[in-house]
Amino acid sequence: MKKTSFFALILPFFLILSACNIGSSKEVLRINVSSEPDSFSPFESVAADTAAIYLNIFDGLLSFDERGKIHPALCESYEISDDKVTYTFHLRNNVRFHNGAAFTSADCVYTYENLAGLNGCTPKNSRFAREIETISAPNEKTFVIKTKAPLGDFLALNTCPVLPVNYENHSSHPIGTGAYKFVEYKPQDKVVLEKNNDYWNHEFAPKIPRIEIYIISDETEILTALQNKKLDVGQMLSADKAKSLEKKFFLYTAPQNMVQILGLNNSIKPFDNPVVRQAVSMAIDRDEIIDGAMGGFGTKLYSNFSPILGEYYNNRLSDVYKKNIPQAKALLTAAGYSNGFDLEITVPENYHIHVDTANIIAKQLEEIGIRTKIKLVDWNTWLDKVYSKFDYQATVIAFGGKLEPGEVLKRYCSTYNRNFTRFNSAAFDETFEKAELETDLSKRIKYYKYCQEILTRSAPAVFIADPNNTVLLRKDLHGYETYPVQFYNFAQMWFE
């Protein structure tokens, strides 16, 4: 009989045990996102998935909690002048960037000069360029902003990341003051962060040493990775598939303050005609989309606002477009399209919820004679062709949430360079400008509600739903929260 040594017998046991330990590690949190980072530089990035990652790397003068409440971050306090145009920020001591450089007012000056274009270069943020008159730094721990007029929402804008002076390699290796440091990015694979042991905010010091963010959008692949312990958090899942693992994982679902739309290019035929856009809106059944693409987990919308925004939300628009096929056909006939038309809907293939929604919409539009073709593109192509160059007819996408209503509505201003629906309304622009300058909250709310009404009745897009974020979590993971903006706050998470 062949003899087997004790070590030969015991080695496989240790290998199995080691593999199990790796799969159940409390030292690493592994989570997925649906899209490749477009750029880690806050000056360049436009993708919500990317911002959700880099908000762990950078801090702003101010920050926000899961309810959207603003509180000091890199500033320990601030003052607003009686005339509401001067903001004085008193900066924290003993804050350092990840490269060891001390944080001072010079970093604020550098950041805001770039944002507002006060350095003679192209502004990185059109709102800052339009509203900021001057910035100054009386000393290393004081930073002052003077706006051109009183602004009701200016504080929320100062949650933007502060970058270290003269460091320009953020797109490939970002450096901030945040709870986590950037380690590496492997395209089509993952982003790796490690905790900042010198983080200034001791109350919210990170607890998990390493974060691995995998770029996975395919649901089957996400579920398999969860079952094989290669992911601790699986995101962007449909409700029915998430429920299949509900016994093994904690199922989390909540509204996201997102707005899923069927975006229409208002600058080209036939969508340059508002009557055609209204006909399309009247053919859409939101309930069918929420049930079919979201597993029933979604909130119907009628404007570019989610009810999460509370008092700003206009709740009197639900009856503007009820599904009415005969009336939708009559509108198309009146617009000169009695035989319908051919339509191409461009959809980013990495977001299954938008692909599923587009397929449902295609069947719904058939009822009024619109012959639809779905064009699937990768995320970078969508950003380039649709979002940047407006080279499309229609698209299905979701706008990421914002803390301030004005940041949501500005997407439809004719002067906004990312207004990819190409909506152009003098009444909307005028009302929006009044809202921005209004410091009386009750009056500002009225302006914002009227902006929503203009959007709904003009139909630059079909406003569909705020889809719930449906997530599967490892059962010993705590602290996962949904924020008013897309943000994975790793510093708040821990393993039991």
CSV table of C-alpha atoms in Angstrom, one decimal:
chain,number,residue,atom,x,y,z
A,1,MET,CA,0.0,0.0,0.0
A,2,LYS,CA,1.3,3.4,-0.9
A,3,LYS,CA,2.1,5.6,2.1
A,4,THR,CA,1.0,9.2,2.3
A,5,SER,CA,2.8,11.7,4.5
A,6,PHE,CA,1.0,13.7,7.2
A,7,PHE,CA,2.0,16.9,5.4
A,8,ALA,CA,0.5,15.7,2.1
A,9,LEU,CA,-2.8,15.0,3.9
A,10,ILE,CA,-2.9,18.2,5.9
A,11,LEU,CA,-1.8,20.6,3.1
A,12,PRO,CA,-5.0,20.5,1.1
A,13,PHE,CA,-6.9,21.2,4.3
A,14,PHE,CA,-4.8,24.4,4.8
A,15,LEU,CA,-5.3,25.4,1.2
A,16,ILE,CA,-9.1,25.0,1.6
A,17,LEU,CA,-9.0,26.9,4.9
A,18,SER,CA,-6.9,29.7,3.3
A,19,ALA,CA,-9.2,30.0,0.4
A,20,CYS,CA,-12.2,30.3,2.8
A,21,ASN,CA,-10.4,33.0,4.8
A,22,ILE,CA,-9.7,35.0,1.7
A,23,GLY,CA,-13.3,34.7,0.7
A,24,SER,CA,-14.5,36.0,4.1
A,25,SER,CA,-11.8,38.6,4.6
A,26,LYS,CA,-12.6,41.6,6.8
A,27,GLU,CA,-9.5,43.4,5.5
A,28,VAL,CA,-10.9,44.0,2.0
A,29,LEU,CA,-14.2,45.2,0.8
A,30,ARG,CA,-15.0,44.2,-2.8
A,31,ILE,CA,-17.8,46.0,-4.6
A,32,ASN,CA,-18.9,46.4,-8.3
A,33,VAL,CA,-19.7,49.4,-10.4
A,34,SER,CA,-21.3,49.3,-13.9
A,35,SER,CA,-19.0,51.6,-15.9
A,36,GLU,CA,-15.3,52.4,-16.4
A,37,PRO,CA,-14.1,55.6,-14.7
A,38,ASP,CA,-14.0,58.4,-17.3
A,39,SER,CA,-11.4,60.4,-15.4
A,40,PHE,CA,-10.5,60.6,-11.7
A,41,SER,CA,-10.0,64.3,-12.0
A,42,PRO,CA,-13.0,66.2,-10.6
A,43,PHE,CA,-12.3,68.9,-13.2
A,44,GLU,CA,-12.8,66.4,-16.0
A,45,SER,CA,-15.1,63.6,-14.9
A,46,VAL,CA,-18.9,63.7,-15.7
A,47,ALA,CA,-19.8,60.1,-14.8
A,48,ALA,CA,-21.8,59.5,-11.6
A,49,ASP,CA,-20.1,56.1,-11.1
A,50,THR,CA,-16.7,57.8,-11.1
A,51,ALA,CA,-17.8,60.5,-8.7
A,52,ALA,CA,-19.1,57.9,-6.3
A,53,ILE,CA,-15.5,56.5,-6.1
A,54,TYR,CA,-13.5,59.7,-6.0
A,55,LEU,CA,-15.6,61.3,-3.3
A,56,ASN,CA,-13.7,58.9,-1.0
A,57,ILE,CA,-10.4,60.3,-2.2
A,58,PHE,CA,-11.2,64.0,-2.0
A,59,ASP,CA,-12.9,66.3,0.5
A,60,GLY,CA,-14.6,69.7,-0.1
A,61,LEU,CA,-14.8,72.7,2.1
A,62,LEU,CA,-18.2,71.3,3.0
A,63,SER,CA,-19.7,67.9,3.0
A,64,PHE,CA,-23.2,66.2,3.3
A,65,ASP,CA,-24.8,63.3,5.1
A,66,GLU,CA,-27.2,60.7,3.8
A,67,ARG,CA,-30.1,63.1,4.1
A,68,GLY,CA,-28.3,65.8,2.2
A,69,LYS,CA,-27.7,68.0,5.2
A,70,ILE,CA,-24.6,70.3,4.7
A,71,HIS,CA,-21.9,70.4,7.3
A,72,PRO,CA,-18.2,71.6,7.5
A,73,ALA,CA,-15.5,69.4,6.2
A,74,LEU,CA,-12.1,71.0,5.2
A,75,CYS,CA,-13.4,74.1,6.8
A,76,GLU,CA,-14.1,73.9,10.6
A,77,SER,CA,-16.6,76.8,10.3
A,78,TYR,CA,-17.9,79.5,7.9
A,79,GLU,CA,-19.6,82.8,7.9
A,80,ILE,CA,-21.9,84.5,5.5
A,81,SER,CA,-22.1,88.3,5.3
A,82,ASP,CA,-25.3,90.2,6.0
A,83,ASP,CA,-25.7,91.0,2.3
A,84,LYS,CA,-25.3,87.3,1.5
A,85,VAL,CA,-22.5,87.7,-1.1
A,86,THR,CA,-19.3,87.1,1.0
A,87,TYR,CA,-18.5,83.6,2.3
A,88,THR,CA,-15.6,83.3,4.7
A,89,PHE,CA,-14.3,79.7,5.4
A,90,HIS,CA,-12.0,79.0,8.4
A,91,LEU,CA,-9.9,76.1,7.4
A,92,ARG,CA,-8.9,73.1,9.6
A,93,ASN,CA,-5.4,72.7,11.0
A,94,ASN,CA,-3.3,69.5,10.6
A,95,VAL,CA,-4.9,68.3,7.4
A,96,ARG,CA,-2.6,66.7,4.8
A,97,PHE,CA,-2.9,65.5,1.3
A,98,HIS,CA,-2.1,61.9,0.5
A,99,ASN,CA,1.3,62.9,-0.8
A,100,GLY,CA,2.1,64.5,2.6
A,101,ALA,CA,1.6,68.2,1.6
A,102,ALA,CA,-0.1,70.4,4.1
A,103,PHE,CA,-3.6,71.6,3.2
A,104,THR,CA,-3.8,75.5,3.1
A,105,SER,CA,-5.8,78.2,1.6
A,106,ALA,CA,-3.5,78.1,-1.4
A,107,ASP,CA,-5.1,74.8,-2.4
A,108,CYS,CA,-8.6,76.4,-2.2
A,109,VAL,CA,-7.4,79.4,-4.4
A,110,TYR,CA,-5.9,76.9,-7.0
A,111,THR,CA,-9.1,74.8,-7.0
A,112,TYR,CA,-11.6,77.7,-7.3
A,113,GLU,CA,-9.5,79.6,-9.8
A,114,ASN,CA,-9.7,76.6,-12.1
A,115,LEU,CA,-13.4,76.1,-11.4
A,116,ALA,CA,-14.4,79.7,-12.1
A,117,GLY,CA,-11.8,80.5,-14.8
A,118,LEU,CA,-10.2,83.2,-12.7
A,119,ASN,CA,-6.8,82.1,-13.7
A,120,GLY,CA,-7.4,83.1,-17.3
A,121,CYS,CA,-8.1,79.6,-18.5
A,122,THR,CA,-11.4,78.0,-19.5
A,123,PRO,CA,-13.6,77.6,-16.5
A,124,LYS,CA,-14.1,74.0,-15.3
A,125,ASN,CA,-17.5,74.8,-13.9
A,126,SER,CA,-19.9,77.2,-15.7
A,127,ARG,CA,-21.9,77.9,-12.6
A,128,PHE,CA,-18.8,79.1,-10.6
A,129,ALA,CA,-17.7,81.1,-13.6
A,130,ARG,CA,-21.1,82.9,-13.8
A,131,GLU,CA,-21.6,83.5,-10.1
A,132,ILE,CA,-18.1,84.1,-8.4
A,133,GLU,CA,-16.8,87.6,-8.5
A,134,THR,CA,-13.6,87.2,-6.5
A,135,ILE,CA,-11.7,84.8,-4.3
A,136,SER,CA,-9.0,85.6,-1.8
A,137,ALA,CA,-6.9,84.0,1.0
A,138,PRO,CA,-6.1,86.5,3.7
A,139,ASN,CA,-3.9,83.9,5.4
A,140,GLU,CA,-3.1,80.2,5.2
A,141,LYS,CA,-6.2,79.2,7.2
A,142,THR,CA,-8.8,81.6,5.7
A,143,PHE,CA,-10.5,81.4,2.3
A,144,VAL,CA,-13.0,84.0,1.1
A,145,ILE,CA,-15.4,83.9,-1.8
A,146,LYS,CA,-17.5,86.9,-3.0
A,147,THR,CA,-20.4,86.2,-5.4
A,148,LYS,CA,-21.8,88.6,-7.9
A,149,ALA,CA,-25.3,88.5,-6.3
A,150,PRO,CA,-27.0,86.7,-3.3
A,151,LEU,CA,-27.5,83.0,-4.1
A,152,GLY,CA,-29.9,80.8,-2.3
A,153,ASP,CA,-28.0,77.5,-3.0
A,154,PHE,CA,-24.4,78.5,-2.9
A,155,LEU,CA,-23.4,76.5,0.1
A,156,ALA,CA,-24.2,73.2,-1.5
A,157,LEU,CA,-21.9,74.0,-4.4
A,158,ASN,CA,-18.9,74.1,-2.0
A,159,THR,CA,-19.1,70.3,-1.4
A,160,CYS,CA,-16.9,70.1,-4.6
A,161,PRO,CA,-13.5,68.5,-4.1
A,162,VAL,CA,-10.5,70.7,-3.2
A,163,LEU,CA,-7.4,69.7,-5.1
A,164,PRO,CA,-3.7,70.3,-4.1
A,165,VAL,CA,-2.1,73.3,-5.7
A,166,ASN,CA,-0.4,72.7,-9.0
A,167,TYR,CA,-0.8,68.9,-9.0
A,168,GLU,CA,-2.2,68.0,-12.4
A,169,ASN,CA,-2.1,64.2,-12.7
A,170,HIS,CA,-5.4,63.4,-11.1
A,171,SER,CA,-6.9,61.8,-14.2
A,172,SER,CA,-4.5,58.8,-13.7
A,173,HIS,CA,-3.4,59.1,-10.0
A,174,PRO,CA,-5.7,61.4,-7.9
A,175,ILE,CA,-4.4,62.9,-4.7
A,176,GLY,CA,-6.8,64.3,-2.1
A,177,THR,CA,-7.3,64.6,1.6
A,178,GLY,CA,-10.0,62.0,1.8
A,179,ALA,CA,-10.5,58.9,3.9
A,180,TYR,CA,-9.0,56.6,1.2
A,181,LYS,CA,-6.0,56.8,-1.0
A,182,PHE,CA,-5.8,55.8,-4.7
A,183,VAL,CA,-3.7,52.8,-5.3
A,184,GLU,CA,-4.3,51.6,-8.9
A,185,TYR,CA,-6.7,51.4,-11.7
A,186,LYS,CA,-6.7,48.4,-14.1
A,187,PRO,CA,-9.0,49.1,-17.1
A,188,GLN,CA,-11.8,46.7,-17.6
A,189,ASP,CA,-11.0,45.2,-14.2
A,190,LYS,CA,-10.9,47.2,-11.0
A,191,VAL,CA,-10.0,50.3,-9.0
A,192,VAL,CA,-8.1,49.8,-5.7
A,193,LEU,CA,-8.1,52.2,-2.7
A,194,GLU,CA,-6.4,51.9,0.7
A,195,LYS,CA,-7.4,53.6,3.9
A,196,ASN,CA,-5.7,56.9,4.8
A,197,ASN,CA,-4.3,56.2,8.3
A,198,ASP,CA,-3.7,60.0,8.8
A,199,TYR,CA,-7.2,61.0,7.9
A,200,TRP,CA,-8.1,64.3,9.6
A,201,ASN,CA,-11.7,63.3,10.5
A,202,HIS,CA,-11.1,61.0,13.5
A,203,GLU,CA,-14.8,60.6,14.1
A,204,PHE,CA,-15.2,58.9,10.7
A,205,ALA,CA,-11.8,57.3,10.3
A,206,PRO,CA,-12.0,54.4,7.8
A,207,LYS,CA,-12.1,51.0,9.3
A,208,ILE,CA,-11.7,48.7,6.2
A,209,PRO,CA,-8.0,48.7,5.1
A,210,ARG,CA,-8.5,48.0,1.4
A,211,ILE,CA,-11.3,48.7,-1.1
A,212,GLU,CA,-11.5,46.9,-4.5
A,213,ILE,CA,-14.0,48.2,-6.9
A,214,TYR,CA,-14.7,45.9,-9.8
A,215,ILE,CA,-16.1,47.0,-13.2
A,216,ILE,CA,-18.9,44.4,-13.7
A,217,SER,CA,-22.2,45.2,-15.2
A,218,ASP,CA,-23.4,41.8,-16.3
A,219,GLU,CA,-26.0,40.5,-13.7
A,220,THR,CA,-25.1,36.9,-14.0
A,221,GLU,CA,-21.4,37.7,-13.5
A,222,ILE,CA,-22.2,39.8,-10.4
A,223,LEU,CA,-24.3,37.0,-8.9
A,224,THR,CA,-21.7,34.4,-9.6
A,225,ALA,CA,-19.0,36.6,-8.0
A,226,LEU,CA,-21.2,37.0,-4.9
A,227,GLN,CA,-21.7,33.3,-4.6
A,228,ASN,CA,-18.0,32.6,-5.1
A,229,LYS,CA,-17.1,35.2,-2.4
A,230,LYS,CA,-15.3,37.4,-5.0
A,231,LEU,CA,-17.7,40.3,-4.2
A,232,ASP,CA,-19.0,41.5,-0.8
A,233,VAL,CA,-21.4,44.0,-2.4
A,234,GLY,CA,-23.3,43.4,-5.6
A,235,GLN,CA,-24.9,46.6,-7.1
A,236,MET,CA,-27.1,47.6,-10.0
A,237,LEU,CA,-29.2,44.3,-9.8
A,238,SER,CA,-32.7,43.7,-10.9
A,239,ALA,CA,-35.0,42.9,-8.1
A,240,ASP,CA,-36.0,39.5,-9.3
A,241,LYS,CA,-32.4,38.3,-9.6
A,242,ALA,CA,-31.4,39.9,-6.3
A,243,LYS,CA,-34.2,38.0,-4.6
A,244,SER,CA,-32.6,34.7,-5.7
A,245,LEU,CA,-29.8,35.2,-3.2
A,246,GLU,CA,-31.8,36.9,-0.5
A,247,LYS,CA,-31.3,34.0,2.0
A,248,LYS,CA,-27.5,34.2,1.7
A,249,PHE,CA,-27.1,38.0,1.5
A,250,PHE,CA,-28.9,41.1,2.9
A,251,LEU,CA,-31.1,42.6,0.3
A,252,TYR,CA,-31.1,46.4,0.4
A,253,THR,CA,-33.3,48.5,-1.9
A,254,ALA,CA,-34.0,52.3,-1.7
A,255,PRO,CA,-34.8,55.3,-4.0
A,256,GLN,CA,-31.6,57.0,-5.3
A,257,ASN,CA,-32.7,60.5,-6.2
A,258,MET,CA,-32.1,59.6,-9.8
A,259,VAL,CA,-34.2,60.4,-12.8
A,260,GLN,CA,-34.5,57.8,-15.6
A,261,ILE,CA,-35.5,59.4,-18.9
A,262,LEU,CA,-36.2,58.7,-22.5
A,263,GLY,CA,-34.0,61.6,-23.7
A,264,LEU,CA,-35.1,63.1,-27.0
A,265,ASN,CA,-32.8,65.2,-29.2
A,266,ASN,CA,-34.9,68.4,-29.5
A,267,SER,CA,-32.6,69.9,-32.1
A,268,ILE,CA,-33.4,67.4,-34.9
A,269,LYS,CA,-36.6,66.1,-36.6
A,270,PRO,CA,-39.1,64.9,-35.5
A,271,PHE,CA,-38.3,65.9,-31.9
A,272,ASP,CA,-37.8,69.6,-32.7
A,273,ASN,CA,-41.6,69.6,-32.7
A,274,PRO,CA,-43.0,69.6,-29.1
A,275,VAL,CA,-46.3,68.0,-30.3
A,276,VAL,CA,-44.3,64.9,-31.4
A,277,ARG,CA,-42.6,64.8,-28.0
A,278,GLN,CA,-45.9,65.1,-26.3
A,279,ALA,CA,-47.3,62.2,-28.3
A,280,VAL,CA,-44.4,60.0,-27.3
A,281,SER,CA,-44.9,60.9,-23.6
A,282,MET,CA,-48.6,60.0,-24.0
A,283,ALA,CA,-47.6,56.5,-25.3
A,284,ILE,CA,-45.4,55.5,-22.4
A,285,ASP,CA,-46.7,53.3,-19.6
A,286,ARG,CA,-44.5,53.9,-16.5
A,287,ASP,CA,-46.0,51.2,-14.5
A,288,GLU,CA,-45.1,48.6,-17.1
A,289,ILE,CA,-41.5,49.9,-17.2
A,290,ILE,CA,-41.2,49.8,-13.4
A,291,ASP,CA,-42.6,46.3,-13.2
A,292,GLY,CA,-40.7,44.9,-16.2
A,293,ALA,CA,-37.3,46.7,-15.9
A,294,MET,CA,-37.1,47.4,-12.1
A,295,GLY,CA,-39.0,44.4,-10.6
A,296,GLY,CA,-41.5,46.8,-9.2
A,297,PHE,CA,-38.9,48.8,-7.2
A,298,GLY,CA,-39.2,52.3,-8.6
A,299,THR,CA,-41.1,55.6,-8.2
A,300,LYS,CA,-43.0,57.0,-11.1
A,301,LEU,CA,-41.8,60.5,-12.2
A,302,TYR,CA,-43.4,63.2,-14.2
A,303,SER,CA,-40.6,65.8,-14.2
A,304,ASN,CA,-36.9,65.9,-13.8
A,305,PHE,CA,-37.2,65.7,-10.0
A,306,SER,CA,-37.5,62.8,-7.7
A,307,PRO,CA,-39.9,63.1,-4.6
A,308,ILE,CA,-36.8,62.6,-2.5
A,309,LEU,CA,-36.2,66.4,-3.0
A,310,GLY,CA,-39.3,66.9,-0.7
A,311,GLU,CA,-40.6,70.4,-0.7
A,312,TYR,CA,-39.1,71.2,-4.1
A,313,TYR,CA,-41.0,68.4,-5.8
A,314,ASN,CA,-44.0,69.4,-7.9
A,315,ASN,CA,-46.6,66.8,-7.2
A,316,ARG,CA,-49.3,68.2,-9.5
A,317,LEU,CA,-48.0,66.9,-12.8
A,318,SER,CA,-49.1,63.2,-12.7
A,319,ASP,CA,-52.1,63.8,-14.9
A,320,VAL,CA,-50.4,65.7,-17.7
A,321,TYR,CA,-49.5,62.5,-19.6
A,322,LYS,CA,-51.7,59.5,-18.8
A,323,LYS,CA,-51.3,56.7,-21.4
A,324,ASN,CA,-53.7,57.5,-24.2
A,325,ILE,CA,-53.0,55.7,-27.5
A,326,PRO,CA,-55.8,57.3,-29.5
A,327,GLN,CA,-54.8,60.8,-28.4
A,328,ALA,CA,-51.1,60.1,-29.0
A,329,LYS,CA,-51.9,59.0,-32.6
A,330,ALA,CA,-54.0,62.2,-33.1
A,331,LEU,CA,-51.1,64.3,-31.9
A,332,LEU,CA,-48.7,62.5,-34.4
A,333,THR,CA,-51.2,63.1,-37.2
A,334,ALA,CA,-51.5,66.8,-36.3
A,335,ALA,CA,-47.7,67.0,-36.4
A,336,GLY,CA,-47.6,65.4,-39.9
A,337,TYR,CA,-46.6,61.9,-38.9
A,338,SER,CA,-49.8,59.9,-39.4
A,339,ASN,CA,-47.7,56.9,-40.5
A,340,GLY,CA,-45.3,57.2,-37.6
A,341,PHE,CA,-41.6,57.3,-38.2
A,342,ASP,CA,-38.4,55.3,-37.7
A,343,LEU,CA,-36.5,55.9,-34.4
A,344,GLU,CA,-33.1,54.8,-33.1
A,345,ILE,CA,-32.7,54.7,-29.3
A,346,THR,CA,-29.0,54.7,-28.3
A,347,VAL,CA,-28.4,52.9,-25.0
A,348,PRO,CA,-25.2,52.3,-22.9
A,349,GLU,CA,-25.0,48.5,-22.9
A,350,ASN,CA,-23.4,48.3,-19.4
A,351,TYR,CA,-26.7,49.4,-17.7
A,352,HIS,CA,-29.1,46.5,-18.0
A,353,ILE,CA,-31.9,48.6,-16.5
A,354,HIS,CA,-31.7,51.1,-19.3
A,355,VAL,CA,-31.5,48.3,-21.9
A,356,ASP,CA,-34.6,46.6,-20.5
A,357,THR,CA,-36.4,50.0,-20.3
A,358,ALA,CA,-35.5,50.7,-24.0
A,359,ASN,CA,-36.9,47.4,-25.1
A,360,ILE,CA,-40.2,48.0,-23.2
A,361,ILE,CA,-40.5,51.5,-24.7
A,362,ALA,CA,-39.9,50.1,-28.2
A,363,LYS,CA,-42.9,47.9,-27.9
A,364,GLN,CA,-45.0,50.7,-26.4
A,365,LEU,CA,-44.1,53.1,-29.2
A,366,GLU,CA,-45.2,50.5,-31.8
A,367,GLU,CA,-48.7,51.1,-30.7
A,368,ILE,CA,-48.6,54.6,-32.2
A,369,GLY,CA,-46.7,53.6,-35.3
A,370,ILE,CA,-43.1,54.5,-34.2
A,371,ARG,CA,-40.8,51.8,-35.5
A,372,THR,CA,-37.9,51.6,-33.1
A,373,LYS,CA,-34.4,50.1,-33.3
A,374,ILE,CA,-32.2,49.8,-30.2
A,375,LYS,CA,-28.6,50.7,-30.7
A,376,LEU,CA,-26.3,49.4,-27.9
A,377,VAL,CA,-23.0,51.2,-27.4
A,378,ASP,CA,-20.3,51.0,-24.8
A,379,TRP,CA,-20.1,53.6,-22.0
A,380,ASN,CA,-17.3,55.7,-23.5
A,381,THR,CA,-19.1,55.8,-26.8
A,382,TRP,CA,-22.3,57.0,-25.1
A,383,LEU,CA,-20.4,59.8,-23.3
A,384,ASP,CA,-18.7,60.9,-26.5
A,385,LYS,CA,-21.5,60.6,-29.0
A,386,VAL,CA,-24.6,61.3,-27.0
A,387,TYR,CA,-23.5,63.4,-24.0
A,388,SER,CA,-20.8,65.4,-25.6
A,389,LYS,CA,-21.6,65.6,-29.3
A,390,PHE,CA,-25.4,65.2,-29.2
A,391,ASP,CA,-25.1,62.7,-32.1
A,392,TYR,CA,-28.3,60.7,-31.5
A,393,GLN,CA,-32.1,60.6,-31.9
A,394,ALA,CA,-33.2,59.3,-28.5
A,395,THR,CA,-31.5,57.6,-25.5
A,396,VAL,CA,-32.4,56.0,-22.2
A,397,ILE,CA,-30.3,57.1,-19.3
A,398,ALA,CA,-30.6,58.2,-15.7
A,399,PHE,CA,-29.5,61.6,-14.3
A,400,GLY,CA,-27.6,61.2,-11.1
A,401,GLY,CA,-29.0,62.9,-8.0
A,402,LYS,CA,-27.8,66.3,-6.7
A,403,LEU,CA,-28.0,68.0,-3.4
A,404,GLU,CA,-29.4,71.3,-4.7
A,405,PRO,CA,-32.4,71.4,-7.1
A,406,GLY,CA,-30.7,74.0,-9.3
A,407,GLU,CA,-28.0,71.5,-10.2
A,408,VAL,CA,-30.7,69.1,-11.4
A,409,LEU,CA,-32.6,71.7,-13.4
A,410,LYS,CA,-29.7,73.4,-15.1
A,411,ARG,CA,-29.3,70.4,-17.3
A,412,TYR,CA,-32.2,71.9,-19.4
A,413,CYS,CA,-30.8,75.5,-19.6
A,414,SER,CA,-30.1,76.5,-23.2
A,415,THR,CA,-26.7,77.9,-22.1
A,416,TYR,CA,-25.6,74.7,-20.3
A,417,ASN,CA,-22.9,72.9,-22.3
A,418,ARG,CA,-24.1,69.5,-21.2
A,419,ASN,CA,-27.7,70.1,-22.2
A,420,PHE,CA,-27.7,67.0,-24.4
A,421,THR,CA,-31.5,67.0,-25.0
A,422,ARG,CA,-30.9,70.4,-26.6
A,423,PHE,CA,-34.0,71.8,-25.0
A,424,ASN,CA,-34.4,75.6,-25.5
A,425,SER,CA,-37.0,77.5,-23.7
A,426,ALA,CA,-36.8,81.2,-22.9
A,427,ALA,CA,-39.5,80.8,-20.2
A,428,PHE,CA,-37.5,78.0,-18.5
A,429,ASP,CA,-34.2,79.9,-18.7
A,430,GLU,CA,-35.8,83.0,-17.2
A,431,THR,CA,-37.5,81.1,-14.4
A,432,PHE,CA,-34.4,79.2,-13.6
A,433,GLU,CA,-32.3,82.3,-13.4
A,434,LYS,CA,-34.8,83.8,-10.9
A,435,ALA,CA,-34.7,80.7,-8.8
A,436,GLU,CA,-30.9,80.8,-8.7
A,437,LEU,CA,-30.8,84.4,-7.4
A,438,GLU,CA,-33.7,84.1,-5.0
A,439,THR,CA,-32.7,83.8,-1.3
A,440,ASP,CA,-36.2,83.5,0.0
A,441,LEU,CA,-36.8,79.8,0.2
A,442,SER,CA,-40.6,79.8,-0.3
A,443,LYS,CA,-40.2,81.9,-3.5
A,444,ARG,CA,-37.3,79.8,-4.8
A,445,ILE,CA,-39.5,76.7,-4.3
A,446,LYS,CA,-42.2,78.3,-6.4
A,447,TYR,CA,-39.8,79.0,-9.2
A,448,TYR,CA,-38.4,75.5,-9.1
A,449,LYS,CA,-41.9,74.0,-9.3
A,450,TYR,CA,-42.7,76.2,-12.3
A,451,CYS,CA,-39.5,75.0,-14.0
A,452,GLN,CA,-40.7,71.4,-13.5
A,453,GLU,CA,-44.1,72.3,-15.0
A,454,ILE,CA,-42.5,73.9,-18.1
A,455,LEU,CA,-40.4,70.7,-18.5
A,456,THR,CA,-43.3,68.4,-18.2
A,457,ARG,CA,-45.5,70.3,-20.6
A,458,SER,CA,-42.7,70.9,-23.2
A,459,ALA,CA,-41.6,67.3,-22.9
A,460,PRO,CA,-37.8,67.6,-23.8
A,461,ALA,CA,-37.7,64.0,-22.5
A,462,VAL,CA,-40.1,61.4,-21.1
A,463,PHE,CA,-39.5,61.4,-17.3
A,464,ILE,CA,-39.9,57.7,-16.3
A,465,ALA,CA,-38.9,56.8,-12.8
A,466,ASP,CA,-36.5,57.0,-9.9
A,467,PRO,CA,-35.2,53.4,-10.0
A,468,ASN,CA,-34.4,51.9,-6.6
A,469,ASN,CA,-30.8,51.0,-6.0
A,470,THR,CA,-31.1,47.2,-5.4
A,471,VAL,CA,-28.0,45.8,-3.7
A,472,LEU,CA,-26.9,42.5,-2.1
A,473,LEU,CA,-24.6,42.9,0.9
A,474,ARG,CA,-22.5,40.4,2.8
A,475,LYS,CA,-24.5,39.8,6.0
A,476,ASP,CA,-21.7,41.0,8.3
A,477,LEU,CA,-21.1,44.3,6.5
A,478,HIS,CA,-22.7,47.4,8.1
A,479,GLY,CA,-22.9,51.1,7.2
A,480,TYR,CA,-24.0,50.9,3.5
A,481,GLU,CA,-26.2,53.9,2.9
A,482,THR,CA,-27.9,55.6,-0.1
A,483,TYR,CA,-27.1,59.3,-0.5
A,484,PRO,CA,-28.9,62.0,-2.4
A,485,VAL,CA,-26.0,61.8,-4.8
A,486,GLN,CA,-24.2,58.7,-6.0
A,487,PHE,CA,-21.6,58.0,-3.4
A,488,TYR,CA,-20.2,54.9,-1.8
A,489,ASN,CA,-19.1,56.1,1.6
A,490,PHE,CA,-16.5,53.5,2.4
A,491,ALA,CA,-15.4,55.3,5.6
A,492,GLN,CA,-18.8,54.6,7.1
A,493,MET,CA,-18.7,50.8,6.4
A,494,TRP,CA,-17.3,48.1,8.6
A,495,PHE,CA,-17.4,44.4,9.1
A,496,GLU,CA,-19.0,43.0,12.2
